[in-house]
Amino acid sequence: MSESEINDKLKYSPNDGQRALFDQYYNYVYAIALRILRGTVPMSDIEECVIDTFANIMLNYDPDKGGSLKAYIGTVAKRNSINMLRKANGKAYNNISIDSDDFGGVVSGTDVEQAAENTLVSEAIINAIKALGEPDSIIIIQKYFYDRKSSEIGKIVGLSSTAVRARISRAMKKLKNDLADFC
């Protein structure tokens, strides 16, 4: 059955049109919901999402507006599936009791003090690099964070590769002095 035939049925015989719409597009909506929700929610929730999608379509679709019926159905199915996924993910994070065996807390073997210290050191390094100013901060980031060669960095900042290497050397000496407290 074509989209125009389904639209005509929806206009003149809503019950028949809704049945035709459901029969024609059930597999399409189910495939969209399954692709988005598989592995995150039970199959019963996927089926509920499909039914909710058809309920939204039947309540809100206006056959007189024109446009592609299949595109409209696909959009509603995708949005409903994503909303269900968000709700499922939110429940997974928010509904764990502290007394539950599923409560992870701090993963065993994690040194919280060391992790906090590493964060502080990382922040200090980034702040010291920013304090170098341009183009030195850009050069250091490109060299040590993105592992770029001096010639590539030179093209980015408009310097020769020799000038880039000289700036790296000077900037590293300055960083070493600035960060002596963290070593």
Short mmCIF file of N, CA, C and O in Angstrom, two decimals, residues 1 3-21 63:
data_model
loop_
_atom_site.label_atom_id
_atom_site.label_comp_id
_atom_site.label_asym_id
_atom_site.label_seq_id
_atom_site.Cartn_x
_atom_site.Cartn_y
_atom_site.Cartn_z
N MET A 1 0.85 -1.17 0.00
CA MET A 1 0.00 0.00 0.00
C MET A 1 0.90 1.23 0.00
O MET A 1 1.86 1.31 0.75
N GLU A 3 1.94 5.40 0.33
CA GLU A 3 1.73 6.44 1.33
C GLU A 3 0.45 7.23 1.05
O GLU A 3 -0.29 7.56 1.98
N SER A 4 0.19 7.53 -0.22
CA SER A 4 -1.01 8.31 -0.54
C SER A 4 -2.28 7.52 -0.21
O SER A 4 -3.27 8.10 0.25
N GLU A 5 -2.25 6.20 -0.41
CA GLU A 5 -3.42 5.38 -0.07
C GLU A 5 -3.64 5.36 1.44
O GLU A 5 -4.77 5.45 1.92
N ILE A 6 -2.55 5.26 2.19
CA ILE A 6 -2.67 5.28 3.65
C ILE A 6 -3.17 6.65 4.11
O ILE A 6 -4.05 6.74 4.99
N ASN A 7 -2.66 7.72 3.51
CA ASN A 7 -3.13 9.07 3.86
C ASN A 7 -4.62 9.23 3.58
O ASN A 7 -5.35 9.81 4.39
N ASP A 8 -5.07 8.70 2.44
CA ASP A 8 -6.49 8.78 2.12
C ASP A 8 -7.32 8.01 3.14
O ASP A 8 -8.37 8.48 3.59
N LYS A 9 -6.86 6.83 3.53
CA LYS A 9 -7.59 6.05 4.53
C LYS A 9 -7.61 6.78 5.87
O LYS A 9 -8.61 6.76 6.57
N LEU A 10 -6.48 7.42 6.23
CA LEU A 10 -6.44 8.15 7.50
C LEU A 10 -7.43 9.32 7.48
O LEU A 10 -8.01 9.66 8.52
N LYS A 11 -7.62 9.94 6.33
CA LYS A 11 -8.55 11.07 6.22
C LYS A 11 -10.00 10.62 6.30
O LYS A 11 -10.81 11.21 7.01
N TYR A 12 -10.34 9.57 5.54
CA TYR A 12 -11.74 9.23 5.35
C TYR A 12 -12.22 8.07 6.22
O TYR A 12 -13.42 7.93 6.46
N SER A 13 -11.31 7.24 6.66
CA SER A 13 -11.66 6.13 7.54
C SER A 13 -10.50 5.92 8.51
O SER A 13 -9.67 5.04 8.31
N PRO A 14 -10.45 6.75 9.58
CA PRO A 14 -9.29 6.73 10.47
C PRO A 14 -8.94 5.35 11.03
O PRO A 14 -7.76 5.01 11.11
N ASN A 15 -9.93 4.56 11.40
CA ASN A 15 -9.62 3.23 11.95
C ASN A 15 -8.93 2.34 10.93
O ASN A 15 -7.95 1.66 11.24
N ASP A 16 -9.44 2.33 9.70
CA ASP A 16 -8.82 1.54 8.64
C ASP A 16 -7.43 2.09 8.29
O ASP A 16 -6.49 1.33 8.03
N GLY A 17 -7.31 3.41 8.30
CA GLY A 17 -6.03 4.04 8.00
C GLY A 17 -4.98 3.72 9.05
O GLY A 17 -3.83 3.45 8.73
N GLN A 18 -5.40 3.72 10.31
CA GLN A 18 -4.46 3.39 11.38
C GLN A 18 -4.02 1.94 11.30
O GLN A 18 -2.86 1.62 11.52
N ARG A 19 -4.95 1.05 10.97
CA ARG A 19 -4.62 -0.37 10.81
C ARG A 19 -3.64 -0.55 9.65
O ARG A 19 -2.65 -1.26 9.74
N ALA A 20 -3.90 0.14 8.52
CA ALA A 20 -3.03 0.04 7.35
C ALA A 20 -1.63 0.60 7.68
O ALA A 20 -0.62 0.01 7.29
N LEU A 21 -1.60 1.72 8.38
CA LEU A 21 -0.34 2.33 8.78
C LEU A 21 0.46 1.38 9.66
O LEU A 21 1.65 1.17 9.44
N PRO A 63 -2.56 13.99 7.99
CA PRO A 63 -2.37 13.59 6.60
C PRO A 63 -2.53 14.74 5.60
O PRO A 63 -2.09 14.64 4.46
#
